[in-house]
Coordinates of C-alpha atoms in Angstrom, one line a residue:
X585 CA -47.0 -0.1 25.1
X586 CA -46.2 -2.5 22.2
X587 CA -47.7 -1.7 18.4
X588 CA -51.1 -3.5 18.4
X589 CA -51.1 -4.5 14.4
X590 CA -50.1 -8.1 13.9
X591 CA -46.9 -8.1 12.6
X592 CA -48.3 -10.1 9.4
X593 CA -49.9 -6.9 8.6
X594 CA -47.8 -4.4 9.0
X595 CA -46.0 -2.6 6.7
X596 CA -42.9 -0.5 7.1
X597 CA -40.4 2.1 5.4
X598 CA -37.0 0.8 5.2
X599 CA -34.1 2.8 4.0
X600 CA -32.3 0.6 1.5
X601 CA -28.6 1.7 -0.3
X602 CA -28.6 1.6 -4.1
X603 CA -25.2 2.9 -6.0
X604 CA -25.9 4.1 -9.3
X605 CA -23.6 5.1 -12.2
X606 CA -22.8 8.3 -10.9
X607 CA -23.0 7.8 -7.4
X608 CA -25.0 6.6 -4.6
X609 CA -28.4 7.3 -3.0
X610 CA -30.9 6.4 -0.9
X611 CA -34.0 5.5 -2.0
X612 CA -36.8 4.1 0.5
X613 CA -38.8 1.2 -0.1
X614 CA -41.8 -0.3 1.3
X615 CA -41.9 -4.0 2.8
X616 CA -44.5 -6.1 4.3
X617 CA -43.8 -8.6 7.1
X618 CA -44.7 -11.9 6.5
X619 CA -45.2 -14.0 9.7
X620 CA -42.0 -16.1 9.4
X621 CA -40.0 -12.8 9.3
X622 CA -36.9 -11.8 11.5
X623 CA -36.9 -8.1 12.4
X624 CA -36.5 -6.1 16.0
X625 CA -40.0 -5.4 17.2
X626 CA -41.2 -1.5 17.4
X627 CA -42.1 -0.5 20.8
X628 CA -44.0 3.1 21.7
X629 CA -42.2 4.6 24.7
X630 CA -45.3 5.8 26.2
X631 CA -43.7 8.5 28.0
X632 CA -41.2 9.7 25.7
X633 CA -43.5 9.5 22.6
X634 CA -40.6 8.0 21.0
X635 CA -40.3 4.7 18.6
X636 CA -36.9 2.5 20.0
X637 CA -35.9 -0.6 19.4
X638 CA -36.2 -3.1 22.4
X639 CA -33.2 -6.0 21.7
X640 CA -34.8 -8.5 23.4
X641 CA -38.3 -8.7 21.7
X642 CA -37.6 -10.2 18.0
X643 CA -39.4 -12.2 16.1
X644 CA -38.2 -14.5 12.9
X645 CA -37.8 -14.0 9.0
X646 CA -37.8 -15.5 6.6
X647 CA -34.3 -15.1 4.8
X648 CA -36.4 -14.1 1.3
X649 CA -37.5 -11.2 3.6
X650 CA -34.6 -10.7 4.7
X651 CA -32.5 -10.7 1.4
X652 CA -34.4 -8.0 -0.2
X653 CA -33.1 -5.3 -1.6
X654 CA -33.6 -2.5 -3.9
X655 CA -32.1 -3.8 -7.2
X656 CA -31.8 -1.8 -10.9
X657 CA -33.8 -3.3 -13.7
X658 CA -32.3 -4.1 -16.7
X659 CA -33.2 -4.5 -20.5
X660 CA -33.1 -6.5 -23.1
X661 CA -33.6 -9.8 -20.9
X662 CA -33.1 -11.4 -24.5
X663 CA -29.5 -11.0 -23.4
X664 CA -30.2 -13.8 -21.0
X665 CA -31.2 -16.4 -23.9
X666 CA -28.1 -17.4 -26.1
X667 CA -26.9 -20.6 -25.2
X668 CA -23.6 -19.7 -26.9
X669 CA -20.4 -17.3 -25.6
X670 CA -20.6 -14.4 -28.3
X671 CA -17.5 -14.3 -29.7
X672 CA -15.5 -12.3 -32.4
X673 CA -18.5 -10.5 -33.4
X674 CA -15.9 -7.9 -35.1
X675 CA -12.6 -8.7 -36.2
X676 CA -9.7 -6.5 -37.4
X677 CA -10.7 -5.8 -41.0
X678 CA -13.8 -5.5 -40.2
X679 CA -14.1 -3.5 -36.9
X680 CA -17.7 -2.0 -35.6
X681 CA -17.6 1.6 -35.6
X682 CA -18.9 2.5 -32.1
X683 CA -19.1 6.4 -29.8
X684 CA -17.5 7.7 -26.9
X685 CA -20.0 8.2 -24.0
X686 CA -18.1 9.8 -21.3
X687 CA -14.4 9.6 -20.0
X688 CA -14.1 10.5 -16.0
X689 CA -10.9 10.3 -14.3
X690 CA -11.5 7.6 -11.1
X691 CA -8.4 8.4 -9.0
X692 CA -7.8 11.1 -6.9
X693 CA -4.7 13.5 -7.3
X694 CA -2.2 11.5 -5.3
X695 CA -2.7 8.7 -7.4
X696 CA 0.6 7.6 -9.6
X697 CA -0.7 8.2 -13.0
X698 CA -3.8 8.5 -14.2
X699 CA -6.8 5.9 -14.9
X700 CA -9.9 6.4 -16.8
X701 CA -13.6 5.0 -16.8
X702 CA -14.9 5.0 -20.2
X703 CA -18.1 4.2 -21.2
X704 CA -18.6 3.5 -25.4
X705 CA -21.6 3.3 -27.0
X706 CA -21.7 0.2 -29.5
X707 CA -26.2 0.1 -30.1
X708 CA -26.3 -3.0 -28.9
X709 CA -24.6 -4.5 -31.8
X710 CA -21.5 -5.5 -30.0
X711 CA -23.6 -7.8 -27.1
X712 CA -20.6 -9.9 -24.6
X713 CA -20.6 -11.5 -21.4
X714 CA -19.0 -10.6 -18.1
X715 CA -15.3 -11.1 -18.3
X716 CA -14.9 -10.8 -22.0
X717 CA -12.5 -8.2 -23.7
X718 CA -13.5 -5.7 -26.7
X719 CA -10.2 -5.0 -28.6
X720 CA -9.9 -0.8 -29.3
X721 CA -8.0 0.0 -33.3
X722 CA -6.5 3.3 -32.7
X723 CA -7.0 6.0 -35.7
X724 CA -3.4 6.6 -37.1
X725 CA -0.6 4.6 -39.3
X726 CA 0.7 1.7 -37.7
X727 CA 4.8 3.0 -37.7
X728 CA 6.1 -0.3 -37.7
X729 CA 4.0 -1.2 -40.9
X730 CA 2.7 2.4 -43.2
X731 CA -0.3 2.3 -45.0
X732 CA -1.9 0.2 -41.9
X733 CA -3.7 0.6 -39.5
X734 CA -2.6 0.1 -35.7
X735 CA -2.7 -3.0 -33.9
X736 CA -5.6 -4.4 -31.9
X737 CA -5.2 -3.5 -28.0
X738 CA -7.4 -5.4 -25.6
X739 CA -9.0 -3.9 -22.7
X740 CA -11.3 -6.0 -20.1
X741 CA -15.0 -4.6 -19.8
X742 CA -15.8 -3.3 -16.8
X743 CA -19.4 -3.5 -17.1
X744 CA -22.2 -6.0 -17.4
X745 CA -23.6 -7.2 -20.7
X746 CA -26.5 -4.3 -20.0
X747 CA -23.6 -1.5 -19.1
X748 CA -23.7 1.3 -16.8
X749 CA -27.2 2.4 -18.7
X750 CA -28.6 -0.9 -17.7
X751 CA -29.9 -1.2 -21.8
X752 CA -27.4 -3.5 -23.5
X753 CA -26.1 -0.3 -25.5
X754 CA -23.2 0.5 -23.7
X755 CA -20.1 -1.0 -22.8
X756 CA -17.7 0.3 -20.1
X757 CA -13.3 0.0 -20.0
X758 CA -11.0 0.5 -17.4
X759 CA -7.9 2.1 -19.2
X760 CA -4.5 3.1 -17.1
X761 CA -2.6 6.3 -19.5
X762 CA 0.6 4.7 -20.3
X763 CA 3.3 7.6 -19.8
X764 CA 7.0 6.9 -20.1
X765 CA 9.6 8.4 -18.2
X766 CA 13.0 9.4 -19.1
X767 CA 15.1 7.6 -16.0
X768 CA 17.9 10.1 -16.0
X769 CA 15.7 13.6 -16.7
X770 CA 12.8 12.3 -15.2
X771 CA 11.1 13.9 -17.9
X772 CA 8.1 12.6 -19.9
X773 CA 8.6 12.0 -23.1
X774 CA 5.2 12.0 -25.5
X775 CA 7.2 10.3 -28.1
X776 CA 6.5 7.5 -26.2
X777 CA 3.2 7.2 -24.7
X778 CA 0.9 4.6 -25.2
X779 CA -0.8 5.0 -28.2
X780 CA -4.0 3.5 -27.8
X781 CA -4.4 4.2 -23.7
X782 CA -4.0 8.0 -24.2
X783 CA -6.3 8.0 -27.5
X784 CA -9.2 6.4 -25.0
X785 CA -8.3 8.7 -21.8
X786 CA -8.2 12.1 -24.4
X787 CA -11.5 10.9 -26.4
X788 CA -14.6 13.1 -25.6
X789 CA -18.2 12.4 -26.2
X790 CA -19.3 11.8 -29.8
X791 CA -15.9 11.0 -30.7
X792 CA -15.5 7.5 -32.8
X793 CA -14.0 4.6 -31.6
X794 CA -13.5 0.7 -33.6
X795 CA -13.5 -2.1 -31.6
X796 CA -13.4 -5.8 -32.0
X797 CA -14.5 -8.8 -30.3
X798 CA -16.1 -9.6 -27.8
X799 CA -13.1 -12.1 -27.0
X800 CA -12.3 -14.1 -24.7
X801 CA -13.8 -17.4 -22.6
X802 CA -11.4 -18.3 -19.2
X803 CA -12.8 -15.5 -17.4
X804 CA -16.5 -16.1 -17.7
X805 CA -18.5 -15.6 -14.4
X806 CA -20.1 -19.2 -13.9
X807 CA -23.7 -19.0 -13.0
X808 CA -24.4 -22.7 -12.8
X809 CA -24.0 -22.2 -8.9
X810 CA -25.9 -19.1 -7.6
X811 CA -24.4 -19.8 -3.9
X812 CA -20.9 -20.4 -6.1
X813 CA -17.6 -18.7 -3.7
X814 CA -15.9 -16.6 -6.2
X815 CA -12.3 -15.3 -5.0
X816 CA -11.2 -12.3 -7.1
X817 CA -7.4 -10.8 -7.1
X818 CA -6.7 -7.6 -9.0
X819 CA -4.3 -5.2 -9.4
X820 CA -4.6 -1.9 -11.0
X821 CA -7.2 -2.1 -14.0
X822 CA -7.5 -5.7 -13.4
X823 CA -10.8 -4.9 -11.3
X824 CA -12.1 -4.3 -15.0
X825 CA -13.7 -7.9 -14.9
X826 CA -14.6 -8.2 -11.3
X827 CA -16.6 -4.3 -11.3
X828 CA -19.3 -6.8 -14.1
X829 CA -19.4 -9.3 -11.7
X830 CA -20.2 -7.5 -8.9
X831 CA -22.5 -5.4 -10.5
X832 CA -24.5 -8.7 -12.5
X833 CA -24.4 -10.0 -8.5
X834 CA -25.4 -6.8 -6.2
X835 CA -27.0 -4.1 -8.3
X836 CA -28.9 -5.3 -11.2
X837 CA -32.0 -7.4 -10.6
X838 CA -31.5 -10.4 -13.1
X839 CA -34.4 -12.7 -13.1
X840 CA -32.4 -15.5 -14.4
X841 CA -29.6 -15.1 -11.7
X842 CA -30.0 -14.3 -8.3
X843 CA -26.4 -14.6 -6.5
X844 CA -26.7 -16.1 -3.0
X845 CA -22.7 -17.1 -3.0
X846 CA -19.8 -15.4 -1.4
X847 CA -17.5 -12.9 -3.6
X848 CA -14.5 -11.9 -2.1
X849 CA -12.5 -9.0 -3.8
X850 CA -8.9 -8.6 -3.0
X851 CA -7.8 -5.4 -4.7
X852 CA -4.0 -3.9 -5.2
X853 CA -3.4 -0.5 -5.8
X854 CA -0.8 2.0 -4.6
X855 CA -2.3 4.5 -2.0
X856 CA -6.1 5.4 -1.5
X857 CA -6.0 7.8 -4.0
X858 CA -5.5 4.7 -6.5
X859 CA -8.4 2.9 -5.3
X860 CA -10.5 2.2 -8.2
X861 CA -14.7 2.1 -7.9
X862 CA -14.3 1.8 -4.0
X863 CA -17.4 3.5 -2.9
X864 CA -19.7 0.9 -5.1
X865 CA -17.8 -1.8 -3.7
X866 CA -18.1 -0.4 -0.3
X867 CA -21.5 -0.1 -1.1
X868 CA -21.9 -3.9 -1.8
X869 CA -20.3 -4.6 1.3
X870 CA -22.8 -2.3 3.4
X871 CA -25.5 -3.6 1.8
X872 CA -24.6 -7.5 1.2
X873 CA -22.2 -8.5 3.9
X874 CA -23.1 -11.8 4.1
X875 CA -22.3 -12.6 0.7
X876 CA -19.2 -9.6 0.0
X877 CA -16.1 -8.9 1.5
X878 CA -13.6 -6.5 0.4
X879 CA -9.8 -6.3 1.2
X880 CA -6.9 -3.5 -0.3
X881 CA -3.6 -3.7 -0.3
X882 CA -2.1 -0.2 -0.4
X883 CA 1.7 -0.8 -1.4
X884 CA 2.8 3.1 -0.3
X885 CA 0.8 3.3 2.6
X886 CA 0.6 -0.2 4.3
X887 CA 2.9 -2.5 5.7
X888 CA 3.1 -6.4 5.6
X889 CA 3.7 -8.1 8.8
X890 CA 7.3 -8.4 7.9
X891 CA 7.1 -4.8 8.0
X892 CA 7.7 -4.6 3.9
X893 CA 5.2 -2.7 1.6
X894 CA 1.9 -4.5 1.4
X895 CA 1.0 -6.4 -1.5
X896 CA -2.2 -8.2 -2.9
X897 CA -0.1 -11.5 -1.9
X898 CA 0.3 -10.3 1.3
X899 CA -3.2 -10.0 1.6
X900 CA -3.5 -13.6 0.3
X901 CA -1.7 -15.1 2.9
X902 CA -3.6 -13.0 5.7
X903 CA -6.1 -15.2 5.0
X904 CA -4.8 -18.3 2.9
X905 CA -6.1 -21.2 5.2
X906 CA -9.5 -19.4 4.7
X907 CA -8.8 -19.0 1.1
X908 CA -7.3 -22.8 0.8
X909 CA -10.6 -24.3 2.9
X910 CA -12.8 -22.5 0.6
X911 CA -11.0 -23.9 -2.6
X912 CA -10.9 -27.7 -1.7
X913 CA -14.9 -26.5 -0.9
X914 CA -15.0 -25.9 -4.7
X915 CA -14.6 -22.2 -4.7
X916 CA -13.9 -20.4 -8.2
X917 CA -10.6 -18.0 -8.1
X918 CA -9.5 -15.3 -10.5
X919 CA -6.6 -13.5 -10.8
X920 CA -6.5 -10.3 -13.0
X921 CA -3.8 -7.5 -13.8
X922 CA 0.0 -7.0 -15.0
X923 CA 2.2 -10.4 -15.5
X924 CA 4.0 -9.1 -12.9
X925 CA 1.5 -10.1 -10.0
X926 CA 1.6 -13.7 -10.8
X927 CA 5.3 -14.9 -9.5
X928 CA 4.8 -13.1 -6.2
X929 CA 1.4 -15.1 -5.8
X930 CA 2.4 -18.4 -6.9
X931 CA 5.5 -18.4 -4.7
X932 CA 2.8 -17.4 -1.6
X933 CA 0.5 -20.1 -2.9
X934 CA 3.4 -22.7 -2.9
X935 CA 5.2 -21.6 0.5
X936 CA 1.5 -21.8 2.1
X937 CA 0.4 -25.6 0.5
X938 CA 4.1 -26.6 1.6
X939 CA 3.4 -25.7 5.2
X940 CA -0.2 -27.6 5.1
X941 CA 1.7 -30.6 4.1
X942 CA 0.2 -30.3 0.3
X943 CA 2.0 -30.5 -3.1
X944 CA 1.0 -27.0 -4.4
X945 CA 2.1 -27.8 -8.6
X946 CA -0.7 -31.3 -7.6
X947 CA -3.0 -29.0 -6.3
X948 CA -2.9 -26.2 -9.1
X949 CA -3.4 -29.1 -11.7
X950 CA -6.7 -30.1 -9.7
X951 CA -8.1 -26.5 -9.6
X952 CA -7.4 -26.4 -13.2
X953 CA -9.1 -29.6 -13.8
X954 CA -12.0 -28.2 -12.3
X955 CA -12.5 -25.1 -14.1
X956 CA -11.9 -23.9 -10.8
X957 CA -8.4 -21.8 -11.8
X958 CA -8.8 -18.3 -13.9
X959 CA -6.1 -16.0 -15.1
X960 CA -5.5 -13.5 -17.6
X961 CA -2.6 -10.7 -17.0
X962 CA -1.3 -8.7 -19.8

């Protein structure tokens, strides 16, 4: 027999997927049915004693109902008020003394090399925005100049402007180890390792760190839009920028921004043991797929249909009349990683607005026109 409580008044448990900092979990929550909402109807099998869901009897939602999902709260909101990009907060000569959280290797042992989330404790007196940079002094003599210090390196936060505590004390990087090689012994040689990428990846908790910045302006998330399309293409430690997005977007319940867009992550990596924050992005992608989509391309492992390695570009012109429609729509798109990624998209970009009949160097100077064109490589 069918439930007898009016759907208006009913109330049931739904499982809903949340992915915290160190992982994910399940939490249940509790919603109530308004009468405009859209879920299968629960029918008592009268002989089986058993709940099922019977297809053909729904009734409709309303998409709020629908849309609702377990979000994290965050604090300050104050960091919601300036009007103004903070910028330069610290500079060189005067750099803001900040603490090493945690370090935690994210790739698996296949991975070439060795990447490193690392979350640094500034006290909130180093506030920035999603996409900015914090510049990192290391400790040591600058060889090139003794007596002075190092030179500033920049590294992309890959964390919101409340961090992976959700407080607006924390700040989180993305840092690669930069190991060099000798080509004929194959042999590393320490002599010349990056300074600054192995000082970050050896650091342990407590230990000091001086950073600069916030910096940086072309890769700010724009918000003006909450059903905005944002394209992002990383490679490597590129997804630095993209992790804050997605995290302002899915997991943190904002009260002045509540994304109803699309984001669409293209990501570049080596193998699957390179894959960088994959289960929270597969997270978003269970939990929002109507406004995330997700797509790897594993250069060791997959092949491109002109059965060479498979590159992010490749990827990009999988799906470049998709990608091209949703630009002339007004769609934001990012590109984030080495130099080297650039030429190998452009020349995809070009070959594909050649074969739609466009003029792809007219095309890239409208994007940029529009604020629509975003790109910082290092």
């Amino acid at each position: 027999m069918a439930l007898s409580t009016p759907l208006s008044q009913m109330s049931v448990a739904l499982p809903i997927g949340i992915d915290g900092s160190s992982g994910s979990m399940i939490k249940v929550q509790s919603v109530s049915f308004t009468e405009k909402s859209c879920v299968p109807l629960l029918r008592l099998d009268t002989v089986s004693r058993k709940l099922s869901l019977k297809k053909r009897s729904t009734v409709c939602m309303s998409l709020q109902q629908q849309a609702r999902r377990s979000k994290v709260s965050v604090t300050p909101l104050e960091l919601e008020d300036p009007k103004e990009t903070p910028l330069n907060l610290y500079r060189p000569k005067e750099p803001y003394t900040a603490k090493i959280v945690s370090v935690d290797r994210i790739v698996g042992p296949q991975a070439p090399g060795e990447t490193c989330h690392i979350v640094i404790d500034h006290d909130g007196k180093v506030p920035y925005w999603e996409g900015q940079s914090y510049g990192v002094i290391p400790p040591g003599e600058n060889p090139k100049k003794p007596g002075a210090p190092h030179n500033v390196r920049l590294y992309s936060i890959a964390s919101t402007r409340y961090g992976d505590s959700f407080d607006g004390k924390t700040a989180s990087l993305c840092v690669r180890r930069a190991q060099y090689y000798d080509p004929e012994t194959g042999k590393e040689d320490p002599s010349k390792a990056g300074v600054c990428s192995n000082f970050l990846c050896n650091a342990k908790p407590g230990d000091k760190v001086q950073i600069t910045g916030p910096s940086g302006k072309v890769m700010l998330l724009p918000e003006e839009d909450p059903k905005a399309t944002h394209i992002m293409i990383a490679t490597g430690t590129g997804v630095a920028p993209f992790r804050g997005y997605l995290r302002r977007m899915f997991m943190e319940d904002v009260p002045t921004f509540k994304f109803d867009g699309l984001a669409w992550l293209f990501l570049g990596v080596a193998n699957s043991d390179s894959l960088l924050y994959d289960e929270e992005f597969s997270s978003y992608l269970k939990d929002y797929p109507e406004n995330f989509r997700y797509d790897k391309a594993l250069s060791r492992e997959e092949k491109n249909k002109k059965g060479g390695k498979m590159y992010v570009q490749d990827k990009i012109e999988e799906y470049s009349d998709e990608i091209f429609k949703l630009l002339d729509d007004g769609a934001h798109i990012y590109f984030c990683g080495l130099k080297g990624m650039m030429p190998g998209i452009q020349d995809t970009l070009k070959r594909v607005a050649e074969e739609r009949g466009e003029s792809w160097e007219q095309k890239l100077s409208q994007l940029r026109k529009n604020k629509q064109w975003h790109v910082e490589v290092y």
